Amino acid sequence: MQEAYILDTVRTPRGKGKITGALHEVKPIDLIATVLRGLQQRHNLDTSQVDDLLLGCVTPVGEQGGNIAKAAALYSDWHQSVTGVQLNRQCGSALEAINIGAMKIRSGWDDLIVAGGVESMSRVPMGSDGGPLMFDPAVNAKINYIPQGVSADLLATLEGYSRAQLDQYAFESQQRAVHAQENGYFAPSLIPIYDMNGLVVLDRDKHLRPNTSLEKLAKLPPAFAHQGAMGFDTMAIMNYPFLDKIEHQHTAGNSSGIVDGAAAVLIGSLAKAKELGIAPKAKIISAAVTSAEPTLMLTGHIPATIKALAKANLTVADIDLWEVNEAFAAAVLKFQQHFNIDRDQLNVNGGAISLGHPLGATGAILMANLVDELERRQLRRGVVTMCMAGGMGITTIVERL
């Protein structure tokens, strides 16, 4: 078995996922074409060497529909031999693409893979693709499936997290993201977006709020109480009858931001890396997926991480940095509490609360952040992990070379 190595990571900046957002004018295929062309130009890459392009996309309809991976490869002037596949494992789609790419390399069937994801949430709104989990009342009723925001409030209620705790975490995420951006920590993987005239459309993440304060966060209204009142609180309590009510503590300030973005990771064998003259940055040493209780939903990253650590014969103490997707503050706090992780090792440059969560691309963005930060700090091992709809969790462990 040959090992799978991360040769490079690239991503776009993240723009607010609104009509007024900086990237609303940019089509999803142009977002992914930006990182594909950037990857090719960085290494003068002969794209005929790429065996496959794997792209996550959580809302694969309209401009993101069909097989956007193959379409993007052709649109980016990559060699016609490059195939492509679009995949959807909810919020973990890009990380799943990376893991499948690593599996293909480790099997020996392929030698060079590009894996990543894209999501234009301003042009293709979340939920546009429908689906029985979200929109079929019979399915909802059978499994007590509720909106993720209500699940986040359920988790906070079960764990006794206060609004102040959630807001404190969100405040720290904003502070860390601002510090990282101001000091160029994201620069190694960041590729600006240009328009057809060569003018910069966006060259830095735009969702973060430098002027955030605890006082401002405390004034934000609960974001999911109205959904709970539609009957979803009752459905949640059916699974947890010892609760009198759900405390709605999550707001727009302590939940992940809606943004547009794309990212790609170049994965290859050591022999292929030497052939191309590219020095590997990290080795993918373990990956795992699993699922947890579907009503609570946001704890699947815990058993997935336990599984990935066991596969790699590692413990929590062996991990230097953790990138835990900030879907909601409670999901990160629960993960941190379960593994007793030092806050100085966790989401050290902020996360989706401050920087945004472009669903299908986030896993690859987190991987880029992790690999760059391991290199900057000269540390050894890191974890990327994400909770997902339906209770799923996904984890990947890498080791810096």
XYZ file of C-alpha atoms in Angstrom:
401
model
C 0.000 0.000 0.000
C 1.320 3.457 -0.903
C 0.708 6.460 1.340
C -1.414 9.476 0.373
C 0.221 12.900 0.651
C -1.188 16.415 0.558
C 0.893 18.234 -2.034
C -0.899 21.586 -1.927
C -4.054 23.342 -0.730
C -5.816 26.288 -2.382
C -9.017 28.184 -1.681
C -10.935 31.297 -2.596
C -11.783 34.006 -0.099
C -15.254 33.649 1.416
C -17.856 36.263 0.517
C -21.139 36.829 2.349
C -23.817 34.540 0.958
C -26.239 37.317 0.114
C -27.277 39.149 -3.027
C -25.179 42.034 -1.714
C -22.189 39.754 -1.070
C -18.927 40.306 -2.921
C -19.069 36.922 -4.679
C -22.726 36.961 -5.697
C -21.663 38.107 -9.177
C -19.369 35.070 -9.507
C -20.881 31.820 -10.794
C -20.143 28.625 -8.836
C -18.192 27.193 -11.757
C -15.986 30.297 -11.756
C -15.329 29.854 -8.040
C -14.014 26.346 -8.556
C -12.255 27.309 -11.808
C -10.321 29.929 -9.829
C -8.783 27.318 -7.531
C -8.229 24.768 -10.304
C -6.391 27.274 -12.501
C -4.502 28.568 -9.482
C -3.386 25.068 -8.588
C -2.242 24.408 -12.145
C -0.332 27.696 -12.370
C 1.393 27.259 -9.009
C 3.096 24.071 -10.128
C 3.009 24.401 -13.911
C 0.970 21.231 -13.559
C 0.473 18.944 -16.533
C -3.208 18.289 -15.834
C -3.178 15.109 -17.907
C -1.420 13.638 -14.862
C -4.544 14.150 -12.705
C -6.512 10.898 -12.433
C -9.729 12.350 -11.011
C -11.412 15.504 -9.697
C -13.697 14.983 -6.691
C -15.886 17.926 -5.663
C -18.301 18.267 -2.779
C -21.458 20.316 -3.267
C -24.334 20.218 -0.795
C -26.917 21.922 -3.016
C -26.201 20.428 -6.452
C -28.983 22.087 -8.452
C -29.187 24.888 -11.002
C -25.786 26.489 -11.511
C -24.285 23.874 -9.189
C -26.224 20.994 -10.696
C -25.215 18.108 -12.881
C -21.629 16.975 -12.539
C -20.041 20.310 -11.741
C -16.663 18.600 -11.251
C -16.323 17.460 -14.852
C -17.822 20.716 -16.097
C -15.287 22.699 -14.055
C -12.351 20.628 -15.309
C -13.307 21.318 -18.918
C -14.123 24.966 -18.225
C -10.742 25.428 -16.536
C -8.929 24.160 -19.666
C -7.708 21.032 -17.909
C -6.806 18.043 -20.042
C -9.782 16.169 -21.455
C -8.607 12.966 -19.764
C -9.423 14.418 -16.310
C -12.659 12.883 -15.056
C -14.869 14.345 -12.358
C -17.512 13.459 -9.803
C -19.811 15.565 -7.629
C -20.563 14.137 -4.178
C -22.717 15.111 -1.221
C -22.073 14.132 2.379
C -23.774 17.240 3.677
C -21.391 19.659 5.455
C -18.572 17.112 5.265
C -18.674 16.831 1.478
C -15.261 18.353 0.725
C -13.619 16.417 3.548
C -15.223 13.250 2.195
C -13.802 14.129 -1.226
C -10.339 14.396 0.352
C -10.774 11.083 2.164
C -11.945 9.270 -0.960
C -9.060 10.794 -2.872
C -6.649 9.489 -0.234
C -8.236 6.046 -0.474
C -7.783 6.030 -4.243
C -4.106 6.902 -3.828
C -3.560 4.373 -1.040
C -5.179 1.622 -3.120
C -2.644 2.231 -5.877
C -5.368 2.577 -8.477
C -4.672 6.315 -8.849
C -1.580 8.449 -8.313
C -2.795 12.067 -8.414
C -6.181 13.393 -7.268
C -7.684 16.842 -6.815
C -10.374 16.920 -4.126
C -12.367 19.810 -2.748
C -15.711 21.514 -2.999
C -17.774 24.527 -3.947
C -20.864 26.295 -2.654
C -22.403 29.546 -3.849
C -24.975 30.108 -1.139
C -25.909 33.544 -2.480
C -26.882 32.144 -5.896
C -28.126 28.668 -4.896
C -29.799 28.982 -1.476
C -29.422 26.232 1.082
C -32.250 23.715 0.807
C -32.908 24.397 -2.874
C -32.377 20.728 -3.654
C -35.190 19.570 -1.356
C -34.911 16.036 -0.014
C -36.979 13.825 2.288
C -35.080 14.590 5.493
C -35.980 18.258 5.314
C -39.228 18.356 3.363
C -41.151 15.069 3.711
C -43.456 15.289 6.781
C -43.809 11.505 6.948
C -40.032 11.099 7.132
C -39.713 13.935 9.687
C -42.359 12.367 11.893
C -40.930 8.853 11.697
C -37.401 9.788 12.800
C -38.068 13.064 14.671
C -35.814 14.952 12.293
C -35.661 18.647 13.149
C -33.854 21.714 11.748
C -30.176 21.892 12.705
C -30.600 25.179 14.546
C -33.185 23.595 16.840
C -30.805 20.646 17.281
C -28.085 23.075 18.334
C -30.404 24.578 20.933
C -31.363 21.070 22.067
C -27.677 20.228 22.522
C -27.062 23.435 24.485
C -30.074 22.667 26.679
C -28.953 19.096 27.353
C -25.414 20.195 28.205
C -26.475 23.240 30.216
C -24.546 25.698 28.062
C -25.562 29.269 28.790
C -26.025 32.030 26.250
C -22.967 33.690 27.780
C -20.830 30.572 27.131
C -21.953 30.348 23.511
C -21.369 34.054 22.930
C -17.951 33.901 24.600
C -16.892 31.154 22.208
C -18.213 33.151 19.228
C -16.375 36.261 20.411
C -13.095 34.349 20.639
C -13.663 32.940 17.136
C -14.013 36.467 15.774
C -10.922 37.704 17.607
C -8.799 34.810 16.384
C -9.981 35.152 12.787
C -9.245 38.881 12.721
C -5.765 38.273 14.164
C -5.069 35.526 11.608
C -6.219 37.645 8.688
C -4.273 40.716 9.782
C -1.099 38.641 10.162
C -1.402 36.814 6.848
C -1.932 33.335 8.281
C -4.415 32.455 5.512
C -2.169 33.725 2.719
C -0.373 30.464 1.772
C -3.552 28.874 0.403
C -5.584 31.936 -0.571
C -6.202 32.748 -4.250
C -8.003 36.038 -5.025
C -11.033 36.227 -7.308
C -10.708 38.474 -10.383
C -13.349 39.625 -12.849
C -13.085 39.363 -16.646
C -11.180 42.658 -16.745
C -8.529 41.452 -14.322
C -9.829 43.574 -11.451
C -9.933 42.099 -7.965
C -13.423 41.059 -6.903
C -12.350 39.691 -3.524
C -8.972 38.958 -1.975
C -9.858 38.313 1.685
C -12.600 36.682 3.734
C -15.444 39.138 4.217
C -17.785 37.518 6.742
C -15.760 38.253 9.865
C -16.755 41.190 12.049
C -13.754 42.973 13.600
C -15.986 45.158 15.767
C -17.781 42.265 17.451
C -18.166 42.610 21.205
C -19.817 40.485 23.862
C -22.313 43.284 24.386
C -23.335 43.248 20.718
C -23.576 39.457 20.672
C -25.796 39.509 23.771
C -28.327 41.757 22.020
C -28.952 39.362 19.114
C -32.290 37.518 19.237
C -32.524 33.712 19.219
C -32.420 32.559 15.604
C -34.341 29.291 15.856
C -37.083 29.860 18.420
C -39.666 30.383 15.683
C -38.809 27.002 14.160
C -39.107 25.401 17.560
C -42.552 26.931 18.011
C -43.685 25.342 14.728
C -43.624 21.955 16.469
C -39.960 21.030 16.253
C -39.397 21.650 19.978
C -42.130 19.120 20.695
C -40.520 16.612 18.341
C -37.163 17.074 20.082
C -38.679 16.595 23.531
C -40.292 13.347 22.364
C -36.748 11.950 22.207
C -35.701 13.662 25.436
C -38.880 13.604 27.599
C -37.008 14.595 30.767
C -36.698 18.125 29.322
C -39.435 20.638 30.125
C -38.506 22.887 27.209
C -35.763 23.786 24.755
C -33.757 26.868 25.672
C -33.137 28.741 22.420
C -29.644 30.167 22.861
C -28.151 30.190 19.368
C -28.197 33.376 17.324
C -26.774 34.619 14.053
C -23.712 35.590 16.099
C -22.840 32.191 17.565
C -23.824 30.057 14.568
C -21.949 29.485 11.309
C -22.147 32.179 8.636
C -23.683 31.748 5.185
C -20.990 32.420 2.559
C -19.770 31.586 -0.950
C -16.455 29.851 -1.626
C -14.462 27.010 -3.148
C -11.345 25.023 -2.276
C -9.166 22.224 -3.651
C -6.495 19.900 -2.283
C -3.876 18.192 -4.437
C -3.302 14.630 -3.195
C -0.725 12.235 -4.572
C 1.604 9.333 -4.008
C 5.183 9.994 -3.018
C 6.428 8.692 -6.377
C 4.102 11.041 -8.272
C 5.145 13.982 -6.088
C 8.807 13.314 -6.890
C 8.005 12.977 -10.578
C 6.252 16.361 -10.556
C 8.909 18.000 -8.393
C 6.413 18.938 -5.668
C 7.435 18.619 -2.015
C 4.560 17.063 -0.016
C 3.220 19.127 2.862
C 1.521 16.423 4.918
C 0.506 12.780 4.981
C -3.095 11.641 5.469
C -2.816 8.978 8.137
C -6.413 8.201 9.085
C -10.031 8.975 8.205
C -13.400 7.864 9.524
C -17.126 8.432 9.191
C -19.959 7.334 11.443
C -23.315 8.588 12.680
C -25.045 9.394 15.948
C -28.593 10.119 17.145
C -30.372 11.928 14.269
C -32.542 14.317 16.297
C -29.658 15.686 18.337
C -27.600 15.373 15.155
C -24.593 17.570 15.996
C -22.450 15.109 17.958
C -21.457 12.682 15.189
C -17.970 14.170 14.980
C -17.202 12.712 18.425
C -17.522 8.986 17.568
C -15.965 9.672 14.150
C -12.900 11.117 15.873
C -12.710 8.231 18.321
C -12.782 5.867 15.336
C -10.129 7.789 13.378
C -7.786 7.988 16.376
C -8.133 4.253 16.979
C -7.417 3.479 13.309
C -4.212 5.524 13.537
C -3.292 4.087 16.962
C -3.195 7.620 18.375
C -4.625 9.370 21.426
C -5.886 12.905 21.971
C -2.486 13.764 23.445
C -0.841 12.969 20.098
C -2.769 15.755 18.304
C -1.269 19.247 18.174
C -4.058 21.206 16.436
C -7.789 20.633 15.998
C -10.027 22.133 13.298
C -13.583 21.462 14.491
C -16.173 22.964 12.177
C -18.023 25.747 13.948
C -21.481 24.775 12.740
C -22.846 26.065 16.040
C -21.021 27.076 19.194
C -22.588 24.249 21.214
C -21.269 21.605 18.799
C -17.683 22.798 19.305
C -18.044 23.157 23.073
C -19.411 19.609 23.332
C -16.494 18.254 21.282
C -13.944 20.192 23.342
C -15.533 19.029 26.579
C -15.680 15.377 25.522
C -11.991 15.182 24.601
C -10.798 17.761 27.168
C -8.965 19.743 24.478
C -6.909 22.788 25.396
C -8.564 25.880 23.911
C -5.137 26.977 22.643
C -5.108 23.968 20.286
C -8.680 24.313 19.029
C -9.702 26.449 16.028
C -6.728 28.678 16.638
C -7.542 30.983 13.693
C -11.284 31.120 14.127
C -13.793 29.119 12.147
C -17.186 29.090 10.479
C -18.788 31.356 13.085
C -16.415 34.177 12.208
C -15.373 33.242 8.654
C -18.407 31.444 7.268
C -19.371 27.935 6.186
C -19.684 27.426 2.391
C -21.221 24.003 2.904
C -19.701 21.902 0.131
C -16.260 23.543 0.372
C -15.695 23.903 4.115
C -13.909 20.596 4.694
C -11.202 21.482 2.168
C -10.903 25.005 3.599
C -10.396 23.579 7.091
C -7.768 21.214 5.708
C -5.957 24.149 4.092
C -6.080 26.071 7.373
C -4.757 23.077 9.307
C -1.882 22.234 6.969
C -0.796 25.877 6.756
C -0.945 26.326 10.523
C 0.953 23.109 11.263
C 3.656 24.405 8.946
C 3.670 27.904 10.449
C 3.983 26.544 13.984
C 6.249 23.626 13.010
C 3.895 21.148 14.685
C 3.325 17.530 13.754
C -0.270 16.257 13.747
C -3.704 17.752 13.272
C -7.356 16.790 12.991
C -10.168 18.132 10.822
C -13.626 17.045 11.972
C -17.220 18.014 11.208
C -20.708 17.168 12.411
C -23.350 16.796 9.706
C -27.063 16.532 9.047
C -28.695 13.273 10.061
C -26.207 12.723 12.892
C -23.222 11.975 10.659
C -19.657 12.804 11.614
C -16.410 12.793 9.642
C -12.785 13.084 10.752
C -9.400 13.184 9.016
C -5.984 13.056 10.699
C -2.875 14.402 8.981
C 0.808 14.538 9.828
C 3.063 17.362 8.674
C 6.234 16.325 6.873
